[in-house]
Amino acid sequence: MNPRSLLGRETEMRRLGESVMAVAAGRGCVIAVEGTAGLGKSRLVLETVTCARTLEIGVGSGVADEFHRVSPLTPLLAALRDCSPPILGNAEFDPVHLLDYDASWLIDRLEAALRRTAVRRPIMITLDDLQWADPLTVIALRALTERLAASPIMWLLSRRPWPSTPTVDALFSDLVAAGAIPLRLAPLEPAAVARVAGDLLGAAPDGALLGLLEKCAGNPAVVVDLLTTLAEHDELIIDAARARLLPGSLQQRLRGWLTQVEPSTRQLLDAASIFGRTFDLPSVAKVLHRRVAELLPAVQEALGAGLLVEAGTQLEFQHDLIREAVYGALPVGVRRDLHRHAAHALLATGGSLSDAAAHTITGAVPGDAQAAALLVRASDDVAAAAPGPAGDLRLRAVDLMPYADVDRPGLVLETMSLLLRAGRNAEAHALAEVSLRADLPTEVEARLRFELADSLGIAGCSASALHHARTALALEGVDDSTRALLLAAESNAHLMAGNPRAALRAGEQALATGRTSARAGRALLTMGAAERVRGRLTRSLELVDEAVDVLASDTTEERHLEVCWTRGHTLMALDRFDEAEAAFDAAGRRVAGPGTEWTNVFGSACRATLLLHRGDLDDAIAEGNAGLIRAEELQSWKYVPELCAVLAEANAYRGEFGSARRQLRRGVSRVYEPGSDGAQRLAWASAVVDETAGEEPARVVAHLASLYQKLPDGLQVLAFDPMVGPRLVGLARRANDAKRAGTAADAADTLRRINRAVISFDAAGLQARGLLDDDVDRLVAAVHAFEASPRPLARARAAEDAAAGLFEQRRRAEALEQLELARAEYDRAGAVVLGRRVRQRLSENAGPGTEQSTVKRPSFGWPSLTAAELRVARRAATGLTNHAIADELELSPHTVESHLRHAYRKLDVRSRVELTQVVLTREPTVDV
């Protein structure tokens, strides 16, 4: 990179040069550049692009635009098409049909296209002005940079810190936290400004000129533009040693440039400035109600004055600062009128509805019903694929409508729904709260409060959800259909608060009030979950199956998917793992429609839990991490505590306690009600981590005080995992707490009694009672019962407990047999810590001359790969895509990607080409 191309930015250029070399060598990276206008972001990008092309790196560039924020993925698609050869063809993702696709599907396709290209050559993707990025671009960048971290792709992302949005702010901060290189451009120091001036003029500036340049606030673009203009107008005296000028100020110079042109040219510039830096002349002509030919003299003068330049078939301001000076000088009223005229002109000539909406947002004034209607039309146009931008359009429409407008409450409800779908719960709730202060019709208030109660309940804020549901139910004249929805929301809020009996009562009332498919199905699902929490699993499945039948006529895909996931979750608790997996697979294939994406997070939680209980720890961790990534993408937090609990347990069993505790903290940060199911689930996961790490039993029991207090009636954690009951008994026994041990045993007995057909609960009941009563025969019987269970970790734990009792009775041979059984199960699962514990006991009790293997899996290299990672790596080496590997191994594509990332890190490779070379070296018979 040319060291003199950007004076004062040597450090930034060196970092960028190092990153380009790294991506050329096959290592990906993310660069996050921030700086105000004119500080050199675009020049840095240009220099970096030049450097990359000399190294034969494929480069694609895109720029976000202020007036196209409602057009999903515009800058990213432009960058992928800009690459040579293109990563995407022009026919792919036609903007006309882009909104027909689901966001998750789009991101998956972009990932596949980038991955295909990165296998052949390194890539650099540059995206500038991301302060204007649409929400889908932000989500896509978050997902793609994470999923493709091991690919040779350099992401060069730049933005201004203001104006911005919370989603863009969060993207940049999260990228840096994940390892992106931050480059925050500060104003140039005075010495650097003097160097820029000297380099440009060929002579050192004198004191007066430096004084003027100081007013440029260290902005190199302003410095260069000012000096260039002064030189062109012969206002500088340059000799061999110094450059001097007549006194003046920057603002005077700017005003001078603009006042030197004819009024008709200034009128052209004023109208052009509302379109951004680049514009087409016909659009300006429409705004000014002139023919294009009439504007040509003004165009020629602006070009001659250096205010405008040609940009292909369009025109553009020579610099953003000139455009901003013109636009900023417009009186507010004139600016609004111009934007309003632009919107009308675009619609009158068949222009883009989204472009017209962008101008309407800026130009409309309160009470403009026509503008509000236009924004609603534009919102409908993008709502399917981009609920966030659609919500923004409707929010502006709401602002334009008078409070007394009869259509306003309905518009508020529609806006809330879009914001909630976009994961912007806080904004949706704020809108509802403000609207509720007005005197609303009863039915509208009831529906608003239902939306609040429903979304707050999903978010885990059960107390607030109950408040709104009960307040609405107390209103007189609420329609029965709305009342049924409110009762269903109340039922869910009770469930989230850990009160299943109240949830069932509210659900029964909802069924008695309204039996339409959507309302009854919602109530039945919640009641099924409540019965599962109470430990009545057979009854839970009956209610869920009834919901399946009721919802058969409902066209809402979201409800069908929720039923599939919930049904699978209940089947899993009943030991019917194969049926549960089939239900999960069926749901996974149907996650596609708008509004259904959040169910995929639920699906990851379900799959991760199933894999944990099956003893597939590696796959459980991969699926759990994939679920967390998707939750972040969608800003959907309901199932994050459960995902984090699974990850904490699985990591603890593998001996990765740092990761386990980080997941616990992450999960706790998403718990809003201390008594909720998620809170209880995390409390148990924390106990598992502590116990596995060797904490004193008394301390672990103390941390579980709230869980013990809910027994023997509060069975949600025990019903979730048959291992929990016996372990609660064992912990309390080792802590010399007989009362709590007895209570936990009674709870396990209750589950055994009400779920007699479930093998695991029968075995767990025997194990719990055996631990309480020191009954070794029961403990051995529990191991035999677990042999027919699909839960190997539960079987191994029962064998450990049986071995301890057998040793106490000096039945050494039987005890060693039980320990060998436990060791085999732990080794098969990759539960390193648990296997080490059993080996220690075997070593202590083995006869003379007996050796016990204590081989530990290394952290790096081929032997460090887990069985799951090996399966994926071998198939990747044959050229299969992630989706093909996922289909063959019956995993999700995100799980496959997680395994590949781990394999890349352990093998120190950066691409599939390198991975294939390693696999072939180790296993030459792999068919590629």
mmCIF file of N, CA and C in Angstrom, residues 667-759:
data_model
loop_
_atom_site.group_PDB
_atom_site.id
_atom_site.type_symbol
_atom_site.label_atom_id
_atom_site.label_comp_id
_atom_site.label_asym_id
_atom_site.label_seq_id
_atom_site.Cartn_x
_atom_site.Cartn_y
_atom_site.Cartn_z
ATOM 1 N N GLY A 667 -27.061 -17.063 30.031
ATOM 2 C CA GLY A 667 -28.451 -17.462 30.213
ATOM 3 C C GLY A 667 -29.148 -16.649 31.280
ATOM 4 N N VAL A 668 -28.464 -16.404 32.399
ATOM 5 C CA VAL A 668 -29.054 -15.634 33.489
ATOM 6 C C VAL A 668 -29.395 -14.219 33.030
ATOM 7 N N SER A 669 -28.590 -13.658 32.132
ATOM 8 C CA SER A 669 -28.856 -12.302 31.650
ATOM 9 C C SER A 669 -30.150 -12.220 30.851
ATOM 10 N N ARG A 670 -30.696 -13.363 30.429
ATOM 11 C CA ARG A 670 -31.941 -13.384 29.663
ATOM 12 C C ARG A 670 -33.109 -13.938 30.472
ATOM 13 N N VAL A 671 -32.972 -14.017 31.776
ATOM 14 C CA VAL A 671 -34.058 -14.454 32.652
ATOM 15 C C VAL A 671 -34.688 -13.221 33.289
ATOM 16 N N TYR A 672 -35.985 -13.057 33.098
ATOM 17 C CA TYR A 672 -36.657 -11.868 33.607
ATOM 18 C C TYR A 672 -37.550 -12.161 34.810
ATOM 19 N N GLU A 673 -37.791 -13.439 35.080
ATOM 20 C CA GLU A 673 -38.622 -13.825 36.225
ATOM 21 C C GLU A 673 -37.878 -14.899 37.013
ATOM 22 N N PRO A 674 -37.574 -14.652 38.299
ATOM 23 C CA PRO A 674 -36.779 -15.622 39.070
ATOM 24 C C PRO A 674 -37.447 -16.977 39.241
ATOM 25 N N GLY A 675 -38.778 -17.028 39.183
ATOM 26 C CA GLY A 675 -39.456 -18.310 39.368
ATOM 27 C C GLY A 675 -39.807 -19.009 38.085
ATOM 28 N N SER A 676 -39.369 -18.476 36.957
ATOM 29 C CA SER A 676 -39.754 -19.034 35.663
ATOM 30 C C SER A 676 -39.078 -20.373 35.404
ATOM 31 N N ASP A 677 -39.593 -21.064 34.388
ATOM 32 C CA ASP A 677 -39.031 -22.365 34.012
ATOM 33 C C ASP A 677 -37.570 -22.215 33.588
ATOM 34 N N GLY A 678 -37.269 -21.137 32.855
ATOM 35 C CA GLY A 678 -35.891 -20.908 32.431
ATOM 36 C C GLY A 678 -34.958 -20.699 33.609
ATOM 37 N N ALA A 679 -35.446 -19.976 34.638
ATOM 38 C CA ALA A 679 -34.621 -19.742 35.831
ATOM 39 C C ALA A 679 -34.344 -21.048 36.555
ATOM 40 N N GLN A 680 -35.371 -21.892 36.682
ATOM 41 C CA GLN A 680 -35.187 -23.183 37.346
ATOM 42 C C GLN A 680 -34.243 -24.086 36.561
ATOM 43 N N ARG A 681 -34.379 -24.028 35.231
ATOM 44 C CA ARG A 681 -33.513 -24.859 34.389
ATOM 45 C C ARG A 681 -32.049 -24.445 34.549
ATOM 46 N N LEU A 682 -31.793 -23.146 34.596
ATOM 47 C CA LEU A 682 -30.431 -22.660 34.775
ATOM 48 C C LEU A 682 -29.906 -22.956 36.173
ATOM 49 N N ALA A 683 -30.786 -22.902 37.165
ATOM 50 C CA ALA A 683 -30.359 -23.227 38.527
ATOM 51 C C ALA A 683 -29.844 -24.662 38.581
ATOM 52 N N TRP A 684 -30.562 -25.563 37.919
ATOM 53 C CA TRP A 684 -30.103 -26.954 37.914
ATOM 54 C C TRP A 684 -28.803 -27.099 37.124
ATOM 55 N N ALA A 685 -28.697 -26.437 35.984
ATOM 56 C CA ALA A 685 -27.459 -26.506 35.199
ATOM 57 C C ALA A 685 -26.278 -25.979 36.008
ATOM 58 N N SER A 686 -26.496 -24.932 36.772
ATOM 59 C CA SER A 686 -25.431 -24.396 37.628
ATOM 60 C C SER A 686 -24.989 -25.429 38.659
ATOM 61 N N ALA A 687 -25.967 -26.166 39.211
ATOM 62 C CA ALA A 687 -25.635 -27.210 40.177
ATOM 63 C C ALA A 687 -24.828 -28.327 39.513
ATOM 64 N N VAL A 688 -25.194 -28.679 38.279
ATOM 65 C CA VAL A 688 -24.455 -29.713 37.552
ATOM 66 C C VAL A 688 -23.006 -29.284 37.346
ATOM 67 N N VAL A 689 -22.820 -28.027 36.953
ATOM 68 C CA VAL A 689 -21.465 -27.524 36.731
ATOM 69 C C VAL A 689 -20.672 -27.556 38.034
ATOM 70 N N ASP A 690 -21.283 -27.069 39.113
ATOM 71 C CA ASP A 690 -20.582 -27.028 40.404
ATOM 72 C C ASP A 690 -20.227 -28.428 40.890
ATOM 73 N N GLU A 691 -21.192 -29.349 40.808
ATOM 74 C CA GLU A 691 -20.940 -30.706 41.289
ATOM 75 C C GLU A 691 -19.858 -31.383 40.443
ATOM 76 N N THR A 692 -19.947 -31.209 39.131
ATOM 77 C CA THR A 692 -18.967 -31.842 38.251
ATOM 78 C C THR A 692 -17.579 -31.270 38.490
ATOM 79 N N ALA A 693 -17.519 -29.982 38.861
ATOM 80 C CA ALA A 693 -16.226 -29.334 39.121
ATOM 81 C C ALA A 693 -15.674 -29.683 40.497
ATOM 82 N N GLY A 694 -16.460 -30.414 41.322
ATOM 83 C CA GLY A 694 -15.963 -30.850 42.624
ATOM 84 C C GLY A 694 -16.304 -29.941 43.780
ATOM 85 N N GLU A 695 -17.346 -29.082 43.635
ATOM 86 C CA GLU A 695 -17.760 -28.222 44.748
ATOM 87 C C GLU A 695 -18.302 -29.073 45.897
ATOM 88 N N GLU A 696 -18.232 -28.533 47.112
ATOM 89 C CA GLU A 696 -18.774 -29.226 48.275
ATOM 90 C C GLU A 696 -20.280 -29.422 48.121
ATOM 91 N N PRO A 697 -20.803 -30.621 48.413
ATOM 92 C CA PRO A 697 -22.244 -30.873 48.269
ATOM 93 C C PRO A 697 -23.107 -29.885 49.043
ATOM 94 N N ALA A 698 -22.693 -29.504 50.247
ATOM 95 C CA ALA A 698 -23.489 -28.579 51.046
ATOM 96 C C ALA A 698 -23.666 -27.244 50.336
ATOM 97 N N ARG A 699 -22.611 -26.800 49.653
ATOM 98 C CA ARG A 699 -22.681 -25.526 48.923
ATOM 99 C C ARG A 699 -23.614 -25.642 47.719
ATOM 100 N N VAL A 700 -23.533 -26.767 47.036
ATOM 101 C CA VAL A 700 -24.397 -26.975 45.876
ATOM 102 C C VAL A 700 -25.854 -27.021 46.319
ATOM 103 N N VAL A 701 -26.138 -27.721 47.386
ATOM 104 C CA VAL A 701 -27.506 -27.822 47.899
ATOM 105 C C VAL A 701 -28.026 -26.447 48.312
ATOM 106 N N ALA A 702 -27.185 -25.644 48.938
ATOM 107 C CA ALA A 702 -27.604 -24.297 49.345
ATOM 108 C C ALA A 702 -28.013 -23.465 48.132
ATOM 109 N N HIS A 703 -27.284 -23.615 47.023
ATOM 110 C CA HIS A 703 -27.622 -22.865 45.812
ATOM 111 C C HIS A 703 -28.935 -23.343 45.196
ATOM 112 N N LEU A 704 -29.337 -24.580 45.543
ATOM 113 C CA LEU A 704 -30.574 -25.141 44.996
ATOM 114 C C LEU A 704 -31.748 -25.014 45.961
ATOM 115 N N ALA A 705 -31.624 -24.137 46.938
ATOM 116 C CA ALA A 705 -32.659 -24.035 47.968
ATOM 117 C C ALA A 705 -34.035 -23.774 47.369
ATOM 118 N N SER A 706 -34.130 -22.859 46.397
ATOM 119 C CA SER A 706 -35.439 -22.525 45.823
ATOM 120 C C SER A 706 -36.035 -23.723 45.090
ATOM 121 N N LEU A 707 -35.180 -24.549 44.473
ATOM 122 C CA LEU A 707 -35.685 -25.718 43.767
ATOM 123 C C LEU A 707 -36.209 -26.762 44.753
ATOM 124 N N TYR A 708 -35.449 -26.998 45.834
ATOM 125 C CA TYR A 708 -35.921 -27.952 46.847
ATOM 126 C C TYR A 708 -37.237 -27.482 47.460
ATOM 127 N N GLN A 709 -37.393 -26.161 47.637
ATOM 128 C CA GLN A 709 -38.614 -25.638 48.264
ATOM 129 C C GLN A 709 -39.854 -25.937 47.438
ATOM 130 N N LYS A 710 -39.710 -26.049 46.116
ATOM 131 C CA LYS A 710 -40.855 -26.316 45.251
ATOM 132 C C LYS A 710 -41.287 -27.783 45.291
ATOM 133 N N LEU A 711 -40.441 -28.656 45.862
ATOM 134 C CA LEU A 711 -40.757 -30.083 45.914
ATOM 135 C C LEU A 711 -41.653 -30.370 47.121
ATOM 136 N N PRO A 712 -42.465 -31.408 47.037
ATOM 137 C CA PRO A 712 -42.516 -32.432 45.975
ATOM 138 C C PRO A 712 -43.470 -32.104 44.836
ATOM 139 N N ASP A 713 -44.130 -30.906 44.875
ATOM 140 C CA ASP A 713 -45.125 -30.609 43.841
ATOM 141 C C ASP A 713 -44.521 -29.991 42.583
ATOM 142 N N GLY A 714 -43.505 -29.121 42.721
ATOM 143 C CA GLY A 714 -42.911 -28.459 41.563
ATOM 144 C C GLY A 714 -41.974 -29.384 40.829
ATOM 145 N N LEU A 715 -42.469 -30.030 39.789
ATOM 146 C CA LEU A 715 -41.735 -31.122 39.147
ATOM 147 C C LEU A 715 -41.128 -30.731 37.801
ATOM 148 N N GLN A 716 -41.146 -29.419 37.468
ATOM 149 C CA GLN A 716 -40.743 -29.077 36.110
ATOM 150 C C GLN A 716 -39.323 -29.507 35.770
ATOM 151 N N VAL A 717 -38.381 -29.319 36.698
ATOM 152 C CA VAL A 717 -36.997 -29.684 36.389
ATOM 153 C C VAL A 717 -36.844 -31.198 36.376
ATOM 154 N N LEU A 718 -37.524 -31.899 37.279
ATOM 155 C CA LEU A 718 -37.437 -33.356 37.319
ATOM 156 C C LEU A 718 -38.087 -33.985 36.098
ATOM 157 N N ALA A 719 -39.202 -33.388 35.650
ATOM 158 C CA ALA A 719 -39.876 -33.911 34.462
ATOM 159 C C ALA A 719 -39.054 -33.661 33.212
ATOM 160 N N PHE A 720 -38.236 -32.624 33.248
ATOM 161 C CA PHE A 720 -37.369 -32.293 32.121
ATOM 162 C C PHE A 720 -36.261 -33.332 31.963
ATOM 163 N N ASP A 721 -35.771 -33.907 33.075
ATOM 164 C CA ASP A 721 -34.631 -34.821 33.010
ATOM 165 C C ASP A 721 -34.722 -35.824 34.159
ATOM 166 N N PRO A 722 -34.923 -37.122 33.867
ATOM 167 C CA PRO A 722 -35.039 -38.119 34.939
ATOM 168 C C PRO A 722 -33.813 -38.223 35.835
ATOM 169 N N MET A 723 -32.653 -37.721 35.411
ATOM 170 C CA MET A 723 -31.464 -37.759 36.251
ATOM 171 C C MET A 723 -31.587 -36.832 37.457
ATOM 172 N N VAL A 724 -32.448 -35.811 37.357
ATOM 173 C CA VAL A 724 -32.454 -34.752 38.356
ATOM 174 C C VAL A 724 -32.887 -35.268 39.724
ATOM 175 N N GLY A 725 -33.977 -36.054 39.773
ATOM 176 C CA GLY A 725 -34.487 -36.528 41.059
ATOM 177 C C GLY A 725 -33.445 -37.283 41.872
ATOM 178 N N PRO A 726 -32.848 -38.346 41.306
ATOM 179 C CA PRO A 726 -31.819 -39.073 42.058
ATOM 180 C C PRO A 726 -30.628 -38.208 42.450
ATOM 181 N N ARG A 727 -30.233 -37.297 41.582
ATOM 182 C CA ARG A 727 -29.073 -36.464 41.915
ATOM 183 C C ARG A 727 -29.400 -35.491 43.042
ATOM 184 N N LEU A 728 -30.641 -35.007 43.098
ATOM 185 C CA LEU A 728 -31.033 -34.152 44.219
ATOM 186 C C LEU A 728 -30.989 -34.932 45.531
ATOM 187 N N VAL A 729 -31.406 -36.190 45.456
ATOM 188 C CA VAL A 729 -31.342 -37.035 46.659
ATOM 189 C C VAL A 729 -29.884 -37.241 47.064
ATOM 190 N N GLY A 730 -29.045 -37.614 46.094
ATOM 191 C CA GLY A 730 -27.640 -37.874 46.401
ATOM 192 C C GLY A 730 -26.927 -36.654 46.941
ATOM 193 N N LEU A 731 -27.179 -35.483 46.362
ATOM 194 C CA LEU A 731 -26.555 -34.252 46.854
ATOM 195 C C LEU A 731 -26.950 -33.979 48.302
ATOM 196 N N ALA A 732 -28.249 -34.095 48.585
ATOM 197 C CA ALA A 732 -28.711 -33.822 49.949
ATOM 198 C C ALA A 732 -28.153 -34.843 50.932
ATOM 199 N N ARG A 733 -28.052 -36.115 50.534
ATOM 200 C CA ARG A 733 -27.475 -37.130 51.422
ATOM 201 C C ARG A 733 -26.018 -36.800 51.743
ATOM 202 N N ARG A 734 -25.244 -36.432 50.704
ATOM 203 C CA ARG A 734 -23.830 -36.131 50.933
ATOM 204 C C ARG A 734 -23.649 -34.845 51.740
ATOM 205 N N ALA A 735 -24.671 -33.965 51.699
ATOM 206 C CA ALA A 735 -24.630 -32.735 52.496
ATOM 207 C C ALA A 735 -25.243 -32.943 53.878
ATOM 208 N N ASN A 736 -25.606 -34.221 54.212
ATOM 209 C CA ASN A 736 -26.222 -34.554 55.505
ATOM 210 C C ASN A 736 -27.522 -33.789 55.729
ATOM 211 N N ASP A 737 -28.300 -33.608 54.648
ATOM 212 C CA ASP A 737 -29.590 -32.925 54.743
ATOM 213 C C ASP A 737 -30.680 -33.954 54.457
ATOM 214 N N ALA A 738 -31.080 -34.681 55.496
ATOM 215 C CA ALA A 738 -32.025 -35.785 55.334
ATOM 216 C C ALA A 738 -33.397 -35.308 54.872
ATOM 217 N N LYS A 739 -33.815 -34.126 55.352
ATOM 218 C CA LYS A 739 -35.143 -33.632 54.989
ATOM 219 C C LYS A 739 -35.249 -33.377 53.492
ATOM 220 N N ARG A 740 -34.263 -32.676 52.959
ATOM 221 C CA ARG A 740 -34.311 -32.391 51.524
ATOM 222 C C ARG A 740 -34.140 -33.667 50.701
ATOM 223 N N ALA A 741 -33.326 -34.583 51.175
ATOM 224 C CA ALA A 741 -33.174 -35.854 50.465
ATOM 225 C C ALA A 741 -34.511 -36.586 50.392
ATOM 226 N N GLY A 742 -35.249 -36.593 51.507
ATOM 227 C CA GLY A 742 -36.540 -37.264 51.519
ATOM 228 C C GLY A 742 -37.547 -36.587 50.610
ATOM 229 N N THR A 743 -37.545 -35.258 50.597
ATOM 230 C CA THR A 743 -38.473 -34.527 49.733
ATOM 231 C C THR A 743 -38.182 -34.814 48.261
ATOM 232 N N ALA A 744 -36.916 -34.837 47.900
ATOM 233 C CA ALA A 744 -36.546 -35.117 46.510
ATOM 234 C C ALA A 744 -36.930 -36.549 46.123
ATOM 235 N N ALA A 745 -36.751 -37.491 47.028
ATOM 236 C CA ALA A 745 -37.136 -38.875 46.738
ATOM 237 C C ALA A 745 -38.638 -38.978 46.550
ATOM 238 N N ASP A 746 -39.418 -38.255 47.364
ATOM 239 C CA ASP A 746 -40.877 -38.258 47.206
ATOM 240 C C ASP A 746 -41.271 -37.704 45.836
ATOM 241 N N ALA A 747 -40.565 -36.657 45.388
ATOM 242 C CA ALA A 747 -40.871 -36.088 44.074
ATOM 243 C C ALA A 747 -40.571 -37.088 42.968
ATOM 244 N N ALA A 748 -39.443 -37.790 43.071
ATOM 245 C CA ALA A 748 -39.105 -38.795 42.061
ATOM 246 C C ALA A 748 -40.120 -39.926 42.068
ATOM 247 N N ASP A 749 -40.588 -40.302 43.269
ATOM 248 C CA ASP A 749 -41.629 -41.325 43.372
ATOM 249 C C ASP A 749 -42.920 -40.874 42.699
ATOM 250 N N THR A 750 -43.259 -39.586 42.888
ATOM 251 C CA THR A 750 -44.472 -39.047 42.272
ATOM 252 C C THR A 750 -44.394 -39.145 40.757
ATOM 253 N N LEU A 751 -43.261 -38.744 40.203
ATOM 254 C CA LEU A 751 -43.092 -38.851 38.756
ATOM 255 C C LEU A 751 -43.178 -40.305 38.283
ATOM 256 N N ARG A 752 -42.609 -41.185 39.052
ATOM 257 C CA ARG A 752 -42.660 -42.605 38.694
ATOM 258 C C ARG A 752 -44.102 -43.104 38.697
ATOM 259 N N ARG A 753 -44.851 -42.669 39.678
ATOM 260 C CA ARG A 753 -46.231 -43.155 39.839
ATOM 261 C C ARG A 753 -47.149 -42.646 38.730
ATOM 262 N N ILE A 754 -47.005 -41.356 38.363
ATOM 263 C CA ILE A 754 -47.931 -40.783 37.373
ATOM 264 C C ILE A 754 -47.459 -41.003 35.934
ATOM 265 N N ASN A 755 -46.260 -41.593 35.760
ATOM 266 C CA ASN A 755 -45.748 -41.882 34.419
ATOM 267 C C ASN A 755 -45.226 -43.309 34.383
ATOM 268 N N ARG A 756 -46.097 -44.267 34.735
ATOM 269 C CA ARG A 756 -45.651 -45.652 34.905
ATOM 270 C C ARG A 756 -45.128 -46.267 33.615
ATOM 271 N N ALA A 757 -45.573 -45.781 32.479
ATOM 272 C CA ALA A 757 -45.149 -46.392 31.219
ATOM 273 C C ALA A 757 -43.791 -45.865 30.748
ATOM 274 N N VAL A 758 -43.211 -44.902 31.472
ATOM 275 C CA VAL A 758 -41.948 -44.298 31.049
ATOM 276 C C VAL A 758 -40.805 -44.962 31.805
ATOM 277 N N ILE A 759 -39.961 -45.664 31.076
ATOM 278 C CA ILE A 759 -38.900 -46.469 31.696
ATOM 279 C C ILE A 759 -37.958 -45.609 32.532
#
